[in-house]
Backbone as JSON, one array per atom type, in Angstrom:
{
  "sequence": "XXXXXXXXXXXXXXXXXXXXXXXXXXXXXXXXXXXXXXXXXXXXXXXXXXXXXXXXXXXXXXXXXXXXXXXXXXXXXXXXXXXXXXXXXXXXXXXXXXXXXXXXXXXXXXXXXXXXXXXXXXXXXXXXXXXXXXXXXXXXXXXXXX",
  "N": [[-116.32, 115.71, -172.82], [-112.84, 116.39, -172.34], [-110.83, 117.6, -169.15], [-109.03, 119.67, -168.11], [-106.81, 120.78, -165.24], [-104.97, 124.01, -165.16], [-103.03, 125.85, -164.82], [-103.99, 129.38, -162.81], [-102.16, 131.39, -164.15], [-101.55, 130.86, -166.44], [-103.3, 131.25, -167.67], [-105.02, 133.62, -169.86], [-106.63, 136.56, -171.15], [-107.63, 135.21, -173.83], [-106.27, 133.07, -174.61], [-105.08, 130.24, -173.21], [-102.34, 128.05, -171.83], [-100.98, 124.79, -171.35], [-99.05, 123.08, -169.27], [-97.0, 120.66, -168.39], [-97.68, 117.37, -166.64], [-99.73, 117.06, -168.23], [-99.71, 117.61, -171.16], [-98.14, 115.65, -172.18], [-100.18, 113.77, -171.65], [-102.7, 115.03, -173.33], [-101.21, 114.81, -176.3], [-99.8, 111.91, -176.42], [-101.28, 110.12, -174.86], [-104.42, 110.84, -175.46], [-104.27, 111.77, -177.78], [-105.09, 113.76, -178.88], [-105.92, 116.17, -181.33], [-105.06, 119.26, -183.16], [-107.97, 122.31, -183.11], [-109.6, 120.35, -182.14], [-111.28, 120.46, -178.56], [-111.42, 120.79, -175.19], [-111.7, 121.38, -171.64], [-110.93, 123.78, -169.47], [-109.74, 124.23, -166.34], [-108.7, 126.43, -163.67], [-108.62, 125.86, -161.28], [-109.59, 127.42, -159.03], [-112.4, 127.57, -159.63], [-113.07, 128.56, -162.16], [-114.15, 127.99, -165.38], [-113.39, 126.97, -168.78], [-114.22, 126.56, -172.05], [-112.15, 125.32, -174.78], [-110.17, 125.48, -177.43], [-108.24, 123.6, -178.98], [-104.96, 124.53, -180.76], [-102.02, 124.72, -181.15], [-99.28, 122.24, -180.87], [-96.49, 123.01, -179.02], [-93.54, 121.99, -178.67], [-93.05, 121.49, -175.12], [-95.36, 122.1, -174.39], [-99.06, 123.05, -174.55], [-100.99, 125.06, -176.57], [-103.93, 126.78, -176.46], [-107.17, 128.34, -177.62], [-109.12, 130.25, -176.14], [-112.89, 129.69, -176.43], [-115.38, 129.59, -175.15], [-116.03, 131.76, -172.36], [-115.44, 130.91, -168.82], [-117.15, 128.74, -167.93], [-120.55, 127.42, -166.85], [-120.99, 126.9, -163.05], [-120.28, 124.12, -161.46], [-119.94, 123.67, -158.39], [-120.72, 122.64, -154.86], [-123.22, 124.14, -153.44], [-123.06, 124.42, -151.07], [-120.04, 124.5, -148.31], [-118.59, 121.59, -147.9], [-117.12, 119.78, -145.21], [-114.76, 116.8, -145.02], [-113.83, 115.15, -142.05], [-111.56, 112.47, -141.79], [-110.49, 109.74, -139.54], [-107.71, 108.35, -139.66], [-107.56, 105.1, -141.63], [-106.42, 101.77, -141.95], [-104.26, 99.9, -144.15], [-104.4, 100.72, -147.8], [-106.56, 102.45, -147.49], [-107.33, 104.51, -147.45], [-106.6, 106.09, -149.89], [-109.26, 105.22, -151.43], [-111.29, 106.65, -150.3], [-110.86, 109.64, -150.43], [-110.76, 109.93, -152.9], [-113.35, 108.89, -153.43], [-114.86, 110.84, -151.85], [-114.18, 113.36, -152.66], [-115.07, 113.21, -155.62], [-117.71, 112.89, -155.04], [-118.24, 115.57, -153.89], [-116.78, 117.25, -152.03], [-115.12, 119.95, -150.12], [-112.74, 119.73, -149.44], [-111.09, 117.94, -147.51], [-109.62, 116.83, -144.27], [-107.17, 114.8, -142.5], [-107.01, 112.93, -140.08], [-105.07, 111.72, -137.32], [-106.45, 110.06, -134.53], [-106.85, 109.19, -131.31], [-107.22, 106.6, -130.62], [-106.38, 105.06, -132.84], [-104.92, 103.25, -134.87], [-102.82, 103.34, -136.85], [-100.38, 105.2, -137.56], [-98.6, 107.9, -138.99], [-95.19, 108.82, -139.71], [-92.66, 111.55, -140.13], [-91.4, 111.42, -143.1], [-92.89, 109.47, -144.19], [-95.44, 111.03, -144.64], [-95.4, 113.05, -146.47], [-94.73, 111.73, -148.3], [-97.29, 110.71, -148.68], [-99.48, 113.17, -148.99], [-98.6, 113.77, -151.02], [-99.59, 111.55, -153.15], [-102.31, 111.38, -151.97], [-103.17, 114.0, -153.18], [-102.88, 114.16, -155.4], [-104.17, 111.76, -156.5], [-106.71, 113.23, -155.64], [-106.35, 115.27, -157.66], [-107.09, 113.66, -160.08], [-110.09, 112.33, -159.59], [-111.18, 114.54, -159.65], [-111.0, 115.62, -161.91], [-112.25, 114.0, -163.71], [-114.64, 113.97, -162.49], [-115.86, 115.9, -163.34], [-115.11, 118.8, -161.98], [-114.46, 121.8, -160.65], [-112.71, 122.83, -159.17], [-109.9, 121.59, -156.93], [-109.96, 119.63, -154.12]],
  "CA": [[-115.2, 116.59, -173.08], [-111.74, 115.69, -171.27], [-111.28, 118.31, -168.42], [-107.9, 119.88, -167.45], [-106.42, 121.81, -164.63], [-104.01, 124.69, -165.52], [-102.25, 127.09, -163.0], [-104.18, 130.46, -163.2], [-100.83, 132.38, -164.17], [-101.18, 130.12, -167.74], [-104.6, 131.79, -168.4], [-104.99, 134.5, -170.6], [-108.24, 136.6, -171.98], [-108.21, 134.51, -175.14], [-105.84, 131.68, -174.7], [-104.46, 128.8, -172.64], [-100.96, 127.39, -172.24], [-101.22, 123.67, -171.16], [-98.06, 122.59, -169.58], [-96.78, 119.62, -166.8], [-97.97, 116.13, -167.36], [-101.03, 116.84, -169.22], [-99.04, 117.77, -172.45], [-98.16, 114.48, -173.14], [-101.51, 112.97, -171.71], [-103.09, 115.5, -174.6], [-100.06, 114.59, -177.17], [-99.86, 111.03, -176.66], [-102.42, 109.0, -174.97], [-105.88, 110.87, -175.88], [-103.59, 111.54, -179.51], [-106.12, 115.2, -179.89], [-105.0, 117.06, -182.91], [-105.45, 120.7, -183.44], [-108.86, 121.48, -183.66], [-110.12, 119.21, -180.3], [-111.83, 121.08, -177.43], [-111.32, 120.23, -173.75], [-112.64, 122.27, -170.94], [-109.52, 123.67, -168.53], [-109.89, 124.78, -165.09], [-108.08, 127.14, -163.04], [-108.53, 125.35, -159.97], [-110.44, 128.02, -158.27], [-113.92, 127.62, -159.91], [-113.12, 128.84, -163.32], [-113.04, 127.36, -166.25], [-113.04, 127.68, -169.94], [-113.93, 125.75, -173.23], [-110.73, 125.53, -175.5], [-109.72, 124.4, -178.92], [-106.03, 123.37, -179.09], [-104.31, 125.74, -181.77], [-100.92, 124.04, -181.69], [-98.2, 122.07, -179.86], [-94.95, 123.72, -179.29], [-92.64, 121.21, -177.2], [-93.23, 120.92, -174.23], [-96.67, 122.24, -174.2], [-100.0, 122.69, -175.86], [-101.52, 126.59, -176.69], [-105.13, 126.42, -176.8], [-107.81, 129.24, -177.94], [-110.5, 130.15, -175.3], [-113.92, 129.9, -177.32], [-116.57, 130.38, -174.36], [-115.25, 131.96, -170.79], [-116.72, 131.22, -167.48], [-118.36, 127.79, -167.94], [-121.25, 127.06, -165.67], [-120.07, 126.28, -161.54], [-120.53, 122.96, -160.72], [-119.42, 123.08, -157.46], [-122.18, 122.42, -154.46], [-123.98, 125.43, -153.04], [-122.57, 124.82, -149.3], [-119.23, 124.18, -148.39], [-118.3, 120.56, -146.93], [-115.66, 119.26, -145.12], [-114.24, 115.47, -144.18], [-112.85, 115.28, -141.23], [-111.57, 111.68, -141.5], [-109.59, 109.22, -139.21], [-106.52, 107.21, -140.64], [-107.77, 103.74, -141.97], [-105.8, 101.03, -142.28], [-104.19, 100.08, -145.42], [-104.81, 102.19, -148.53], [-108.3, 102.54, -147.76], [-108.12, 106.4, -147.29], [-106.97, 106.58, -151.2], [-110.61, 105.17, -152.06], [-112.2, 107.69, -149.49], [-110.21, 110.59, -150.78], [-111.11, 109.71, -154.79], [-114.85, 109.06, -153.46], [-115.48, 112.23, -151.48], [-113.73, 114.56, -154.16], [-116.47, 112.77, -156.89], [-119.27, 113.33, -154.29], [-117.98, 117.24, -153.81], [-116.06, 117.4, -150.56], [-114.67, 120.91, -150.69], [-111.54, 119.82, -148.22], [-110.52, 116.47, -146.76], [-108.76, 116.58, -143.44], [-106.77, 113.15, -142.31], [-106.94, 113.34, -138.38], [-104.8, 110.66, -136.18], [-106.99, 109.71, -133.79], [-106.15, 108.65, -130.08], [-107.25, 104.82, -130.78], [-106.06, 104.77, -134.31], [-103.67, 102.38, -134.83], [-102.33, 104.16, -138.32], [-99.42, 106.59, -137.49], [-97.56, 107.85, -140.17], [-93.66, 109.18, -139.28], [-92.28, 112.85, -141.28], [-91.31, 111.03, -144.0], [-93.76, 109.11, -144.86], [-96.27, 111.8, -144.52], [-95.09, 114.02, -147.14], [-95.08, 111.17, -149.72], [-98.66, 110.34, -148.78], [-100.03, 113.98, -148.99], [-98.31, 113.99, -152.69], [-100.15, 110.56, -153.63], [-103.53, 111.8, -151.96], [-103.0, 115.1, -154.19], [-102.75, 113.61, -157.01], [-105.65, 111.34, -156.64], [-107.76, 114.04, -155.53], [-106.92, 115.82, -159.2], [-107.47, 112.75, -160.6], [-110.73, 111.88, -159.21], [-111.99, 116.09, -160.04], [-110.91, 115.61, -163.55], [-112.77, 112.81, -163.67], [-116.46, 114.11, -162.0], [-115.89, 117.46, -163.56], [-115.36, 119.5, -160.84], [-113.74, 122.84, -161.11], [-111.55, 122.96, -157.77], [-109.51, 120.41, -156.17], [-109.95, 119.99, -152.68]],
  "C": [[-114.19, 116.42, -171.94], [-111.18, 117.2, -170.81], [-109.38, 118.47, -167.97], [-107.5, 121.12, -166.22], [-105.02, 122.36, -164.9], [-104.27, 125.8, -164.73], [-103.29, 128.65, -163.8], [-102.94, 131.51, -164.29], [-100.8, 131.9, -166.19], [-102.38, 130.54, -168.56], [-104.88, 133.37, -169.03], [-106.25, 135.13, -171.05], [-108.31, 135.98, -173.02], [-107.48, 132.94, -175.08], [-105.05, 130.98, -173.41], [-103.35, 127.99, -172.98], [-101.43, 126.06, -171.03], [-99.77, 123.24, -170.76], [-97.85, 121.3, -168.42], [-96.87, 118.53, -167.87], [-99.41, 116.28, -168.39], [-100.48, 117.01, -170.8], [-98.84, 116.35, -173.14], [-99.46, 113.71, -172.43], [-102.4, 113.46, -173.52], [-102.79, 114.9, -175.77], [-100.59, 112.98, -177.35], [-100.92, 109.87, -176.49], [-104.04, 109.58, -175.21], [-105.04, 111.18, -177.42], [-104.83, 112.78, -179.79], [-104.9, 115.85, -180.63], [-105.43, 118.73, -182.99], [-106.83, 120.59, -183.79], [-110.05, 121.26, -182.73], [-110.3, 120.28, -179.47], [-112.11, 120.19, -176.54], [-111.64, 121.38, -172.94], [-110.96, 122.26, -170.2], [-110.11, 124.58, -167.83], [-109.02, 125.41, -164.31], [-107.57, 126.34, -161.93], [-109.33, 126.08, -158.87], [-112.01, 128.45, -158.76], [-114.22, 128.0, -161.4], [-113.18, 128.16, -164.03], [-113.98, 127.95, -167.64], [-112.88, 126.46, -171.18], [-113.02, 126.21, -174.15], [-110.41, 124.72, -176.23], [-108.13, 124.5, -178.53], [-105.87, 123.91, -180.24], [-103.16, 124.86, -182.06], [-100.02, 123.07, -180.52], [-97.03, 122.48, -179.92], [-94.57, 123.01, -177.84], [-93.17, 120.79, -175.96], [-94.89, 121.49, -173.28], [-97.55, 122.67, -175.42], [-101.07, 124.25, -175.79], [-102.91, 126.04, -177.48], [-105.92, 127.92, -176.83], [-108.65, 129.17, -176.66], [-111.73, 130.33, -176.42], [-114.88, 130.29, -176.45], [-115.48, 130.65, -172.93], [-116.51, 131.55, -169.83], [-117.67, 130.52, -167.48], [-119.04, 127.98, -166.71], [-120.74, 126.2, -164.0], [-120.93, 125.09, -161.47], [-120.8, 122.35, -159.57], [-120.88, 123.08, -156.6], [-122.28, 123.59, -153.5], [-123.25, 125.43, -151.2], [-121.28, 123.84, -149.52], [-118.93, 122.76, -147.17], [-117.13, 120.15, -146.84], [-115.66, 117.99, -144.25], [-113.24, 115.42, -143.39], [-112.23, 113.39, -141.47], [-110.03, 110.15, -140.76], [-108.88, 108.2, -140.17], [-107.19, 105.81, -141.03], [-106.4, 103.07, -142.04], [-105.27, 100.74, -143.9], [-104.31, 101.18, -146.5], [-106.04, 102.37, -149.24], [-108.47, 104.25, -148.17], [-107.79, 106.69, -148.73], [-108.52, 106.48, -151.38], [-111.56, 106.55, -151.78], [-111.82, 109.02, -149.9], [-111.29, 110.8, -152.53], [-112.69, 109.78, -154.51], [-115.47, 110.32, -152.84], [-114.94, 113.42, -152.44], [-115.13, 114.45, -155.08], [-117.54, 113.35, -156.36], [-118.99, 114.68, -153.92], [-117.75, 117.68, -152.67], [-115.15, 118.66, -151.49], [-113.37, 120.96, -149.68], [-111.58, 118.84, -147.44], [-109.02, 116.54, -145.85], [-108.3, 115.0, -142.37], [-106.4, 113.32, -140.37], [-106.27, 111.63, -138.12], [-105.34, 110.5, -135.24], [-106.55, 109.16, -132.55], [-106.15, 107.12, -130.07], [-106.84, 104.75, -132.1], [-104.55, 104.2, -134.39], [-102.52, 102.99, -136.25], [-101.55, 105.15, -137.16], [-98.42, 106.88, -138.3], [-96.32, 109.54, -139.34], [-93.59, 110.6, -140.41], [-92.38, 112.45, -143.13], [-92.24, 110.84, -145.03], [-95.06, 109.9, -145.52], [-96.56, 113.05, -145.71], [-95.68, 113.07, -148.59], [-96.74, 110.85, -149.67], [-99.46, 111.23, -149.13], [-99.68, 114.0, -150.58], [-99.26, 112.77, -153.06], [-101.44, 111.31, -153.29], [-103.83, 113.16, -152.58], [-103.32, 114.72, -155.31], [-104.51, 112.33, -157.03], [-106.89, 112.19, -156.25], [-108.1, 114.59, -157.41], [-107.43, 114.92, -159.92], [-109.17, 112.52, -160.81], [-111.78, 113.68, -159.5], [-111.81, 116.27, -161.43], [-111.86, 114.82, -163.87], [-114.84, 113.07, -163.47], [-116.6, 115.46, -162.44], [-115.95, 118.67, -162.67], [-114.03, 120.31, -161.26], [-112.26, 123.08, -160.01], [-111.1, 121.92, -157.12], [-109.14, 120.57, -154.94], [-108.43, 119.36, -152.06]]
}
């Protein structure tokens, strides 16, 4: 069952509004039809099996059928501290400790670390490693993205 995260504020006691990029992931490339049940997650540990009802524009209104699936997440809370790599190793490490249930990945510059990333750059990298985190929790079913 294909696994979405939707903003608390979009959750309702019975139904689910679906909106961002997943609308047309839903819409166009998995092509579900009214009907189809996907699991959607809050982001903070919740989540919620859900038939899709309809699409209206620019999003997709789904029924809740069970609340309050079973937690996934792992019984103690871990955290990666880990220095800059070279290249774009730290995507892999990001996408692989999310899967394996890192509950918070911190990117430390190190005093010998040859990696230093400038304002700029820093902003766009935290949006890319964002996004592959959800990626990579959609993906291993995991309810919260670290």
């Amino acid at each position: 069952m294909y696994h979405f995260f939707v903003p608390a504020e979009n959750i309702s006691e019975k139904q689910v509004v679906v909106t961002g990029g997943d609308v047309n992931h839903i819409k166009n490339v998995l092509r579900m039809k009214p009907g189809e049940k996907f699991v959607a997650n809050d982001g903070n540990g919740a989540s919620y099996c859900c038939s899709i009802r309809e699409f209206s524009g620019d999003c997709v209104i789904a029924d809740i059928e069970k609340g309050q699936l079973e937690n996934t997440e792992l019984p103690v809370r871990l955290v990666l501290f880990q220095g800059l790599p070279k290249a774009d190793k730290m995507e892999l490490i990001i996408q692989k400790a999310v899967e394996l249930g890192a509950a918070e990945i911190v990117p430390v510059e190190m005093t010998r670390c040859v990696v230093r990333l400038d304002e700029k750059k820093k902003k766009n990298k935290i949006a890319r490693w964002q996004s592959i985190a959800e990626s990579a929790a959609k993906q291993s079913g995991r309810t919260v993205i670290p």
